[in-house]
Amino acid sequence: MWFFGLFKRRKREKSRETAYKRLETILERRRPVAVTEIIPKNEFEENSEKIKERIVDWVSDTFKVEKDRVKVEFEEHNGYIVIITNVLFE
Amino acid sequence: MAKVIVVTSGKGGVGKTTITANLGCTLAKSGEKVCLIDADIGLKNLDVVLGLENRVVYTLLDVVNGKVNAQEALVRHKQLRNLYLLAASQVATKEMVSPEDMKNIVKSLYPVFDYILVDSPAGIERGFRNAVAAAEIALIVTTPELPAISDADRVVGLLENFGFNDKSMKVILNRFKIKMVKAGEMLTQDDVQSTLALEIIGVVPDSEEVIIATNKGLPVVLNGDMSVSRVFENIAKRLKGESIPVDEDISQISEKGFVAFFKNLFSRKRG
């Protein structure tokens, strides 16, 4: 049987497909996020706990984890608020 | 009034100078009065590709320093009498010229020419900013490879900051290998178009004739591969506003062999 195996054509992923996927990843990372609405700083600060709660609710619901296993933090980078969400899975 | 076009890329070695020379020759062949400006100061090559390196007396830097005016510094092409070159200096650096200088030079050549093509240096620093300063249209040259497309995308972002938009930026896909595309081993023109989200104005095949032409100091459209010449003719027509599908470039590349030989032979005689 091994003899016939020699003639079996191996299916190889075409490099074009790999290149296209890599290109999309490279360019996606670089594309600026389209800002449609800017929330005033004080408004954000006043509601930050509410926002955290809603994120925790959503993540807990989506990933079926306990709420205390979801940790949300806000960080400022170049004038943008980056929301960092940690989920501790079992 | 001239149409001012910058040929740029971001990445080096993708064929900006070859594209500038061949496009300039094609436009001049069609009767337009064309001026090519080499903005790659310090690493000039456009004069070499055009075979004019021994005729350069004054350079762009001489114009900036007020030694001569822009028209006095121009070198006329040997075969195409309506094609001119403003060569770059080899001893100078890009920092010796400012975007404002470039604008002034182009302004003085504006009424004399139909087309002014600026060959941009690689990179995104001063040389690039000089080259794009006076341009209204940007031709972004890329090859179907990741580093070139990635750099082209970066240049698109910078050009947008300079006021260019989807209509004033076009892509030229260079060194396209139809065999590799058919084998699924090279990105297609659609892949490049969708990732850069810009119109592709021409697909130039990878051709050994380009190297031979550069060796001779004659751009390939003046002495070489007919399929490459046709592609440049198509690009020139598209620049003038004619609607020619890019697929025609691809079919030019695909048409090789016995039948294509005779087809080219007869169409050459007609022309």
mmCIF file of C-alpha atoms in Angstrom:
data_model
loop_
_atom_site.group_PDB
_atom_site.id
_atom_site.type_symbol
_atom_site.label_atom_id
_atom_site.label_comp_id
_atom_site.label_asym_id
_atom_site.label_seq_id
_atom_site.Cartn_x
_atom_site.Cartn_y
_atom_site.Cartn_z
ATOM 1 C CA MET A 1 0.000 0.000 0.000
ATOM 2 C CA TRP A 2 2.870 2.340 0.767
ATOM 3 C CA PHE A 3 3.770 2.114 -2.942
ATOM 4 C CA PHE A 4 0.500 3.799 -3.972
ATOM 5 C CA GLY A 5 1.044 6.417 -1.321
ATOM 6 C CA LEU A 6 4.058 7.649 -3.256
ATOM 7 C CA PHE A 7 1.814 8.773 -6.101
ATOM 8 C CA LYS A 8 -0.748 10.432 -3.891
ATOM 9 C CA ARG A 9 -0.706 14.190 -4.419
ATOM 10 C CA ARG A 10 -0.253 16.111 -1.248
ATOM 11 C CA LYS A 11 -2.669 19.015 -0.837
ATOM 12 C CA ARG A 12 -0.684 22.130 -0.091
ATOM 13 C CA GLU A 13 -2.116 25.524 0.838
ATOM 14 C CA LYS A 14 -1.377 27.986 -1.936
ATOM 15 C CA SER A 15 0.945 30.775 -0.850
ATOM 16 C CA ARG A 16 -1.475 33.355 -2.269
ATOM 17 C CA GLU A 17 -4.046 32.428 0.370
ATOM 18 C CA THR A 18 -1.463 32.666 3.141
ATOM 19 C CA ALA A 19 -0.217 35.997 1.775
ATOM 20 C CA TYR A 20 -3.739 37.411 1.594
ATOM 21 C CA LYS A 21 -4.532 36.420 5.180
ATOM 22 C CA ARG A 22 -1.250 37.887 6.442
ATOM 23 C CA LEU A 23 -1.784 41.071 4.438
ATOM 24 C CA GLU A 24 -5.259 41.547 5.898
ATOM 25 C CA THR A 25 -3.871 41.138 9.416
ATOM 26 C CA ILE A 26 -1.024 43.599 8.774
ATOM 27 C CA LEU A 27 -3.287 46.256 7.313
ATOM 28 C CA GLU A 28 -6.101 45.746 9.815
ATOM 29 C CA ARG A 29 -3.723 46.406 12.691
ATOM 30 C CA ARG A 30 -2.676 49.679 11.115
ATOM 31 C CA ARG A 31 -6.082 51.042 10.109
ATOM 32 C CA PRO A 32 -7.311 53.800 12.365
ATOM 33 C CA VAL A 33 -10.550 53.203 14.215
ATOM 34 C CA ALA A 34 -13.349 55.281 12.781
ATOM 35 C CA VAL A 35 -14.497 57.589 15.571
ATOM 36 C CA THR A 36 -18.171 58.361 15.190
ATOM 37 C CA GLU A 37 -18.859 59.898 18.588
ATOM 38 C CA ILE A 38 -16.659 61.430 21.242
ATOM 39 C CA ILE A 39 -17.816 61.101 24.847
ATOM 40 C CA PRO A 40 -16.867 64.087 27.049
ATOM 41 C CA LYS A 41 -14.313 63.186 29.731
ATOM 42 C CA ASN A 42 -16.537 64.040 32.720
ATOM 43 C CA GLU A 43 -19.442 62.078 31.265
ATOM 44 C CA PHE A 44 -17.187 59.065 30.883
ATOM 45 C CA GLU A 45 -15.810 59.394 34.422
ATOM 46 C CA GLU A 46 -19.288 59.685 35.927
ATOM 47 C CA ASN A 47 -20.494 56.579 34.135
ATOM 48 C CA SER A 48 -17.310 54.483 34.170
ATOM 49 C CA GLU A 49 -18.589 52.098 36.849
ATOM 50 C CA LYS A 50 -21.832 51.571 34.951
ATOM 51 C CA ILE A 51 -19.871 50.846 31.765
ATOM 52 C CA LYS A 52 -17.700 48.338 33.636
ATOM 53 C CA GLU A 53 -20.800 46.619 35.026
ATOM 54 C CA ARG A 54 -22.389 46.338 31.599
ATOM 55 C CA ILE A 55 -19.187 44.881 30.101
ATOM 56 C CA VAL A 56 -18.952 42.369 32.969
ATOM 57 C CA ASP A 57 -22.600 41.391 32.420
ATOM 58 C CA TRP A 58 -22.101 40.945 28.686
ATOM 59 C CA VAL A 59 -18.853 38.959 28.977
ATOM 60 C CA SER A 60 -20.229 36.749 31.743
ATOM 61 C CA ASP A 61 -23.309 36.053 29.660
ATOM 62 C CA THR A 62 -21.433 35.427 26.420
ATOM 63 C CA PHE A 63 -18.692 33.189 27.795
ATOM 64 C CA LYS A 64 -20.824 31.588 30.520
ATOM 65 C CA VAL A 65 -18.492 32.505 33.379
ATOM 66 C CA GLU A 66 -19.143 33.851 36.855
ATOM 67 C CA LYS A 67 -19.182 37.655 37.115
ATOM 68 C CA ASP A 68 -16.347 37.676 39.641
ATOM 69 C CA ARG A 69 -14.112 35.991 37.063
ATOM 70 C CA VAL A 70 -14.360 39.023 34.750
ATOM 71 C CA LYS A 71 -12.109 41.991 35.431
ATOM 72 C CA VAL A 72 -12.439 45.257 33.495
ATOM 73 C CA GLU A 73 -9.900 48.102 33.523
ATOM 74 C CA PHE A 74 -9.691 51.410 31.690
ATOM 75 C CA GLU A 75 -6.419 52.845 30.444
ATOM 76 C CA GLU A 76 -5.693 56.006 28.519
ATOM 77 C CA HIS A 77 -3.495 55.755 25.409
ATOM 78 C CA ASN A 78 -2.934 58.795 23.177
ATOM 79 C CA GLY A 79 -6.233 60.352 24.178
ATOM 80 C CA TYR A 80 -8.229 57.158 23.658
ATOM 81 C CA ILE A 81 -9.718 55.008 26.402
ATOM 82 C CA VAL A 82 -8.625 51.412 26.016
ATOM 83 C CA ILE A 83 -10.874 48.889 27.726
ATOM 84 C CA ILE A 84 -8.932 45.872 28.973
ATOM 85 C CA THR A 85 -11.061 42.885 29.863
ATOM 86 C CA ASN A 86 -9.619 39.820 31.583
ATOM 87 C CA VAL A 87 -11.674 36.661 31.779
ATOM 88 C CA LEU A 88 -10.533 33.857 34.033
ATOM 89 C CA PHE A 89 -11.757 30.616 32.480
ATOM 90 C CA GLU A 90 -11.728 27.376 34.441
ATOM 91 C CA MET B 1 -1.609 73.798 -17.799
ATOM 92 C CA ALA B 2 0.205 70.633 -16.876
ATOM 93 C CA LYS B 3 -1.146 67.669 -14.976
ATOM 94 C CA VAL B 4 1.324 67.022 -12.144
ATOM 95 C CA ILE B 5 1.694 63.373 -11.198
ATOM 96 C CA VAL B 6 3.945 61.904 -8.512
ATOM 97 C CA VAL B 7 5.109 58.306 -8.829
ATOM 98 C CA THR B 8 5.682 56.968 -5.339
ATOM 99 C CA SER B 9 5.688 53.707 -3.377
ATOM 100 C CA GLY B 10 7.142 53.752 0.099
ATOM 101 C CA LYS B 11 9.230 50.646 -0.474
ATOM 102 C CA GLY B 12 12.342 50.875 -2.601
ATOM 103 C CA GLY B 13 13.036 48.702 -5.627
ATOM 104 C CA VAL B 14 9.448 48.248 -6.774
ATOM 105 C CA GLY B 15 10.024 50.013 -10.093
ATOM 106 C CA LYS B 16 9.069 53.675 -9.566
ATOM 107 C CA THR B 17 11.803 54.998 -11.847
ATOM 108 C CA THR B 18 11.095 52.450 -14.587
ATOM 109 C CA ILE B 19 7.380 53.255 -14.436
ATOM 110 C CA THR B 20 8.081 57.022 -14.529
ATOM 111 C CA ALA B 21 10.407 56.678 -17.542
ATOM 112 C CA ASN B 22 8.106 54.388 -19.492
ATOM 113 C CA LEU B 23 4.952 56.302 -18.718
ATOM 114 C CA GLY B 24 6.684 59.560 -19.641
ATOM 115 C CA CYS B 25 7.859 58.089 -22.951
ATOM 116 C CA THR B 26 4.393 56.687 -23.698
ATOM 117 C CA LEU B 27 2.728 60.045 -23.055
ATOM 118 C CA ALA B 28 5.362 61.811 -25.184
ATOM 119 C CA LYS B 29 4.895 59.238 -27.955
ATOM 120 C CA SER B 30 1.198 60.074 -27.989
ATOM 121 C CA GLY B 31 2.066 63.715 -28.679
ATOM 122 C CA GLU B 32 1.982 65.204 -25.174
ATOM 123 C CA LYS B 33 4.727 67.529 -23.990
ATOM 124 C CA VAL B 34 6.152 65.795 -20.949
ATOM 125 C CA CYS B 35 8.623 66.780 -18.225
ATOM 126 C CA LEU B 36 10.088 64.174 -15.885
ATOM 127 C CA ILE B 37 11.495 65.400 -12.577
ATOM 128 C CA ASP B 38 13.859 63.183 -10.628
ATOM 129 C CA ALA B 39 13.169 63.954 -6.971
ATOM 130 C CA ASP B 40 15.429 61.161 -5.745
ATOM 131 C CA ILE B 41 18.232 63.536 -4.792
ATOM 132 C CA GLY B 42 21.448 61.765 -3.868
ATOM 133 C CA LEU B 43 20.341 58.470 -5.426
ATOM 134 C CA LYS B 44 19.255 59.640 -8.857
ATOM 135 C CA ASN B 45 18.516 57.049 -11.556
ATOM 136 C CA LEU B 46 15.966 58.466 -13.940
ATOM 137 C CA ASP B 47 18.654 59.917 -16.238
ATOM 138 C CA VAL B 48 20.311 56.471 -16.405
ATOM 139 C CA VAL B 49 17.068 54.657 -17.273
ATOM 140 C CA LEU B 50 16.410 57.234 -20.009
ATOM 141 C CA GLY B 51 20.003 57.006 -21.287
ATOM 142 C CA LEU B 52 20.579 60.720 -20.662
ATOM 143 C CA GLU B 53 23.236 60.508 -17.939
ATOM 144 C CA ASN B 54 25.924 62.051 -20.161
ATOM 145 C CA ARG B 55 23.751 64.969 -21.189
ATOM 146 C CA VAL B 56 22.952 66.334 -17.754
ATOM 147 C CA VAL B 57 24.589 69.725 -17.198
ATOM 148 C CA TYR B 58 22.372 71.324 -14.559
ATOM 149 C CA THR B 59 20.394 69.604 -11.852
ATOM 150 C CA LEU B 60 17.409 70.332 -9.651
ATOM 151 C CA LEU B 61 19.765 71.694 -6.992
ATOM 152 C CA ASP B 62 21.166 74.268 -9.443
ATOM 153 C CA VAL B 63 17.595 75.477 -9.948
ATOM 154 C CA VAL B 64 16.975 75.630 -6.181
ATOM 155 C CA ASN B 65 20.218 77.596 -5.708
ATOM 156 C CA GLY B 66 19.208 80.042 -8.436
ATOM 157 C CA LYS B 67 22.114 79.193 -10.725
ATOM 158 C CA VAL B 68 19.738 78.568 -13.642
ATOM 159 C CA ASN B 69 15.980 78.546 -14.077
ATOM 160 C CA ALA B 70 14.014 75.286 -14.337
ATOM 161 C CA GLN B 71 13.657 75.426 -18.111
ATOM 162 C CA GLU B 72 17.376 76.001 -18.616
ATOM 163 C CA ALA B 73 18.154 72.913 -16.540
ATOM 164 C CA LEU B 74 16.043 70.571 -18.667
ATOM 165 C CA VAL B 75 17.587 67.861 -20.829
ATOM 166 C CA ARG B 76 15.759 66.902 -24.022
ATOM 167 C CA HIS B 77 15.352 63.222 -24.869
ATOM 168 C CA LYS B 78 17.328 61.891 -27.818
ATOM 169 C CA GLN B 79 14.422 60.204 -29.630
ATOM 170 C CA LEU B 80 11.316 61.814 -28.225
ATOM 171 C CA ARG B 81 11.726 65.519 -28.838
ATOM 172 C CA ASN B 82 8.793 66.473 -26.594
ATOM 173 C CA LEU B 83 10.154 64.611 -23.554
ATOM 174 C CA TYR B 84 12.333 66.500 -21.081
ATOM 175 C CA LEU B 85 14.149 65.601 -17.885
ATOM 176 C CA LEU B 86 15.020 67.678 -14.854
ATOM 177 C CA ALA B 87 17.743 65.544 -13.310
ATOM 178 C CA ALA B 88 18.566 65.256 -9.631
ATOM 179 C CA SER B 89 21.958 65.946 -8.169
ATOM 180 C CA GLN B 90 24.036 63.009 -6.985
ATOM 181 C CA VAL B 91 26.184 64.943 -4.550
ATOM 182 C CA ALA B 92 23.370 66.718 -2.747
ATOM 183 C CA THR B 93 21.067 65.400 -0.039
ATOM 184 C CA LYS B 94 17.285 65.501 0.118
ATOM 185 C CA GLU B 95 17.396 68.020 2.955
ATOM 186 C CA MET B 96 18.900 70.638 0.607
ATOM 187 C CA VAL B 97 15.526 70.919 -1.152
ATOM 188 C CA SER B 98 12.284 71.879 0.547
ATOM 189 C CA PRO B 99 8.669 71.124 -0.463
ATOM 190 C CA GLU B 100 8.328 74.861 -1.155
ATOM 191 C CA ASP B 101 11.282 74.738 -3.616
ATOM 192 C CA MET B 102 9.613 71.853 -5.398
ATOM 193 C CA LYS B 103 6.331 73.756 -5.652
ATOM 194 C CA ASN B 104 8.144 76.738 -7.165
ATOM 195 C CA ILE B 105 9.962 74.595 -9.726
ATOM 196 C CA VAL B 106 6.767 72.842 -10.801
ATOM 197 C CA LYS B 107 4.955 76.197 -10.929
ATOM 198 C CA SER B 108 7.519 77.568 -13.383
ATOM 199 C CA LEU B 109 7.136 74.485 -15.635
ATOM 200 C CA TYR B 110 3.360 74.383 -15.349
ATOM 201 C CA PRO B 111 2.486 76.501 -18.420
ATOM 202 C CA VAL B 112 5.037 74.814 -20.693
ATOM 203 C CA PHE B 113 4.054 71.148 -20.350
ATOM 204 C CA ASP B 114 1.013 68.893 -20.643
ATOM 205 C CA TYR B 115 2.308 66.428 -18.064
ATOM 206 C CA ILE B 116 4.874 66.717 -15.271
ATOM 207 C CA LEU B 117 5.855 63.375 -13.723
ATOM 208 C CA VAL B 118 7.780 63.452 -10.441
ATOM 209 C CA ASP B 119 9.815 60.365 -9.562
ATOM 210 C CA SER B 120 9.714 60.080 -5.784
ATOM 211 C CA PRO B 121 12.459 58.492 -3.701
ATOM 212 C CA ALA B 122 11.719 55.478 -1.520
ATOM 213 C CA GLY B 123 10.798 56.148 2.095
ATOM 214 C CA ILE B 124 8.430 58.560 3.765
ATOM 215 C CA GLU B 125 10.821 61.289 4.882
ATOM 216 C CA ARG B 126 11.846 64.631 3.388
ATOM 217 C CA GLY B 127 12.410 63.329 -0.151
ATOM 218 C CA PHE B 128 8.906 61.881 -0.254
ATOM 219 C CA ARG B 129 7.405 65.116 1.082
ATOM 220 C CA ASN B 130 9.302 67.102 -1.558
ATOM 221 C CA ALA B 131 8.073 64.837 -4.337
ATOM 222 C CA VAL B 132 4.392 64.976 -3.392
ATOM 223 C CA ALA B 133 4.333 68.688 -2.541
ATOM 224 C CA ALA B 134 3.286 69.932 -5.974
ATOM 225 C CA ALA B 135 1.414 66.885 -7.245
ATOM 226 C CA GLU B 136 -2.307 66.627 -7.848
ATOM 227 C CA ILE B 137 -2.336 62.918 -8.699
ATOM 228 C CA ALA B 138 -0.351 60.158 -6.981
ATOM 229 C CA LEU B 139 0.510 56.888 -8.675
ATOM 230 C CA ILE B 140 1.416 54.367 -6.007
ATOM 231 C CA VAL B 141 3.630 51.627 -7.395
ATOM 232 C CA THR B 142 3.617 48.254 -5.693
ATOM 233 C CA THR B 143 4.554 44.693 -6.488
ATOM 234 C CA PRO B 144 2.245 41.841 -5.461
ATOM 235 C CA GLU B 145 4.324 41.119 -2.356
ATOM 236 C CA LEU B 146 3.497 41.746 1.291
ATOM 237 C CA PRO B 147 6.265 44.252 2.184
ATOM 238 C CA ALA B 148 5.533 46.387 -0.886
ATOM 239 C CA ILE B 149 1.755 46.410 -0.342
ATOM 240 C CA SER B 150 2.149 47.075 3.357
ATOM 241 C CA ASP B 151 4.405 50.077 2.613
ATOM 242 C CA ALA B 152 2.036 51.252 -0.109
ATOM 243 C CA ASP B 153 -0.781 51.237 2.435
ATOM 244 C CA ARG B 154 1.325 53.366 4.775
ATOM 245 C CA VAL B 155 1.986 55.816 1.929
ATOM 246 C CA VAL B 156 -1.740 55.974 1.150
ATOM 247 C CA GLY B 157 -2.347 57.069 4.750
ATOM 248 C CA LEU B 158 0.312 59.773 4.488
ATOM 249 C CA LEU B 159 -0.993 60.978 1.139
ATOM 250 C CA GLU B 160 -4.469 61.291 2.661
ATOM 251 C CA ASN B 161 -2.941 63.601 5.262
ATOM 252 C CA PHE B 162 -1.518 65.693 2.405
ATOM 253 C CA GLY B 163 -5.006 66.097 0.947
ATOM 254 C CA PHE B 164 -5.096 63.288 -1.624
ATOM 255 C CA ASN B 165 -8.277 61.245 -1.889
ATOM 256 C CA ASP B 166 -9.588 58.071 -3.531
ATOM 257 C CA LYS B 167 -9.902 59.869 -6.846
ATOM 258 C CA SER B 168 -6.415 61.398 -6.869
ATOM 259 C CA MET B 169 -4.599 58.223 -5.786
ATOM 260 C CA LYS B 170 -4.179 55.271 -8.171
ATOM 261 C CA VAL B 171 -2.229 52.054 -7.888
ATOM 262 C CA ILE B 172 0.128 50.536 -10.457
ATOM 263 C CA LEU B 173 0.758 46.863 -9.874
ATOM 264 C CA ASN B 174 4.256 46.114 -11.141
ATOM 265 C CA ARG B 175 6.167 42.870 -11.768
ATOM 266 C CA PHE B 176 2.993 40.864 -12.092
ATOM 267 C CA LYS B 177 3.630 37.197 -12.890
ATOM 268 C CA ILE B 178 0.559 35.676 -14.496
ATOM 269 C CA LYS B 179 1.938 32.118 -14.248
ATOM 270 C CA MET B 180 2.360 32.430 -10.498
ATOM 271 C CA VAL B 181 -1.104 33.971 -10.147
ATOM 272 C CA LYS B 182 -2.627 31.101 -12.136
ATOM 273 C CA ALA B 183 -0.792 28.636 -9.913
ATOM 274 C CA GLY B 184 -2.196 30.372 -6.840
ATOM 275 C CA GLU B 185 1.261 31.441 -5.669
ATOM 276 C CA MET B 186 0.937 35.211 -6.080
ATOM 277 C CA LEU B 187 -1.581 37.817 -4.946
ATOM 278 C CA THR B 188 -3.997 38.816 -7.694
ATOM 279 C CA GLN B 189 -4.879 42.358 -8.800
ATOM 280 C CA ASP B 190 -8.231 41.950 -7.009
ATOM 281 C CA ASP B 191 -6.436 41.063 -3.758
ATOM 282 C CA VAL B 192 -4.318 44.207 -4.008
ATOM 283 C CA GLN B 193 -7.279 46.371 -4.965
ATOM 284 C CA SER B 194 -9.423 45.123 -2.100
ATOM 285 C CA THR B 195 -6.693 45.543 0.519
ATOM 286 C CA LEU B 196 -5.582 49.008 -0.594
ATOM 287 C CA ALA B 197 -9.146 50.068 -1.464
ATOM 288 C CA LEU B 198 -7.914 52.126 -4.416
ATOM 289 C CA GLU B 199 -8.359 51.911 -8.155
ATOM 290 C CA ILE B 200 -5.667 49.955 -10.001
ATOM 291 C CA ILE B 201 -4.718 51.992 -13.053
ATOM 292 C CA GLY B 202 -2.376 49.429 -14.571
ATOM 293 C CA VAL B 203 -0.906 45.964 -14.203
ATOM 294 C CA VAL B 204 2.652 45.795 -15.558
ATOM 295 C CA PRO B 205 4.082 42.335 -16.237
ATOM 296 C CA ASP B 206 7.401 41.140 -14.939
ATOM 297 C CA SER B 207 9.605 41.309 -18.004
ATOM 298 C CA GLU B 208 13.264 40.611 -18.737
ATOM 299 C CA GLU B 209 12.961 43.224 -21.456
ATOM 300 C CA VAL B 210 12.937 45.909 -18.765
ATOM 301 C CA ILE B 211 16.463 44.903 -17.678
ATOM 302 C CA ILE B 212 17.639 44.757 -21.295
ATOM 303 C CA ALA B 213 16.092 48.163 -21.972
ATOM 304 C CA THR B 214 17.772 49.699 -18.920
ATOM 305 C CA ASN B 215 21.095 48.237 -20.053
ATOM 306 C CA LYS B 216 20.623 49.998 -23.395
ATOM 307 C CA GLY B 217 19.424 53.236 -21.838
ATOM 308 C CA LEU B 218 16.181 53.022 -23.766
ATOM 309 C CA PRO B 219 12.889 52.580 -21.911
ATOM 310 C CA VAL B 220 11.145 49.354 -22.840
ATOM 311 C CA VAL B 221 8.271 51.176 -24.560
ATOM 312 C CA LEU B 222 10.731 52.558 -27.113
ATOM 313 C CA ASN B 223 12.524 49.330 -27.854
ATOM 314 C CA GLY B 224 11.170 46.112 -26.503
ATOM 315 C CA ASP B 225 8.302 43.941 -25.388
ATOM 316 C CA MET B 226 5.107 44.906 -27.182
ATOM 317 C CA SER B 227 2.895 43.592 -24.378
ATOM 318 C CA VAL B 228 4.648 45.894 -21.895
ATOM 319 C CA SER B 229 4.268 48.830 -24.305
ATOM 320 C CA ARG B 230 0.545 48.133 -24.630
ATOM 321 C CA VAL B 231 0.139 48.129 -20.867
ATOM 322 C CA PHE B 232 1.782 51.567 -20.638
ATOM 323 C CA GLU B 233 -0.371 52.834 -23.497
ATOM 324 C CA ASN B 234 -3.407 51.662 -21.522
ATOM 325 C CA ILE B 235 -2.176 53.430 -18.366
ATOM 326 C CA ALA B 236 -1.603 56.645 -20.330
ATOM 327 C CA LYS B 237 -5.098 56.434 -21.788
ATOM 328 C CA ARG B 238 -6.623 55.813 -18.361
ATOM 329 C CA LEU B 239 -4.768 58.861 -17.040
ATOM 330 C CA LYS B 240 -6.370 60.884 -19.802
ATOM 331 C CA GLY B 241 -9.766 59.667 -18.656
ATOM 332 C CA GLU B 242 -10.412 56.813 -21.064
ATOM 333 C CA SER B 243 -12.214 53.848 -19.594
ATOM 334 C CA ILE B 244 -10.183 50.726 -20.348
ATOM 335 C CA PRO B 245 -10.659 47.710 -18.082
ATOM 336 C CA VAL B 246 -7.529 46.585 -16.214
ATOM 337 C CA ASP B 247 -8.286 43.053 -17.407
ATOM 338 C CA GLU B 248 -6.947 44.176 -20.784
ATOM 339 C CA ASP B 249 -3.494 44.540 -19.205
ATOM 340 C CA ILE B 250 -3.780 41.022 -17.856
ATOM 341 C CA SER B 251 -4.801 39.669 -21.254
ATOM 342 C CA GLN B 252 -1.758 41.413 -22.779
ATOM 343 C CA ILE B 253 0.408 39.577 -20.289
ATOM 344 C CA SER B 254 -1.329 36.249 -20.916
ATOM 345 C CA GLU B 255 -1.020 36.469 -24.681
ATOM 346 C CA LYS B 256 2.349 34.895 -25.250
ATOM 347 C CA GLY B 257 3.504 32.271 -27.697
ATOM 348 C CA PHE B 258 3.001 31.545 -31.379
ATOM 349 C CA VAL B 259 -0.379 33.226 -31.942
ATOM 350 C CA ALA B 260 0.540 36.272 -29.868
ATOM 351 C CA PHE B 261 3.790 36.630 -31.816
ATOM 352 C CA PHE B 262 1.929 37.046 -35.095
ATOM 353 C CA LYS B 263 -0.734 39.207 -33.499
ATOM 354 C CA ASN B 264 1.973 41.552 -32.190
ATOM 355 C CA LEU B 265 3.846 41.479 -35.476
ATOM 356 C CA PHE B 266 0.872 42.692 -37.477
ATOM 357 C CA SER B 267 -0.304 45.216 -34.920
ATOM 358 C CA ARG B 268 3.251 46.633 -34.787
ATOM 359 C CA LYS B 269 3.150 47.162 -38.561
ATOM 360 C CA ARG B 270 -0.203 48.885 -38.300
ATOM 361 C CA GLY B 271 1.107 51.279 -35.684
#
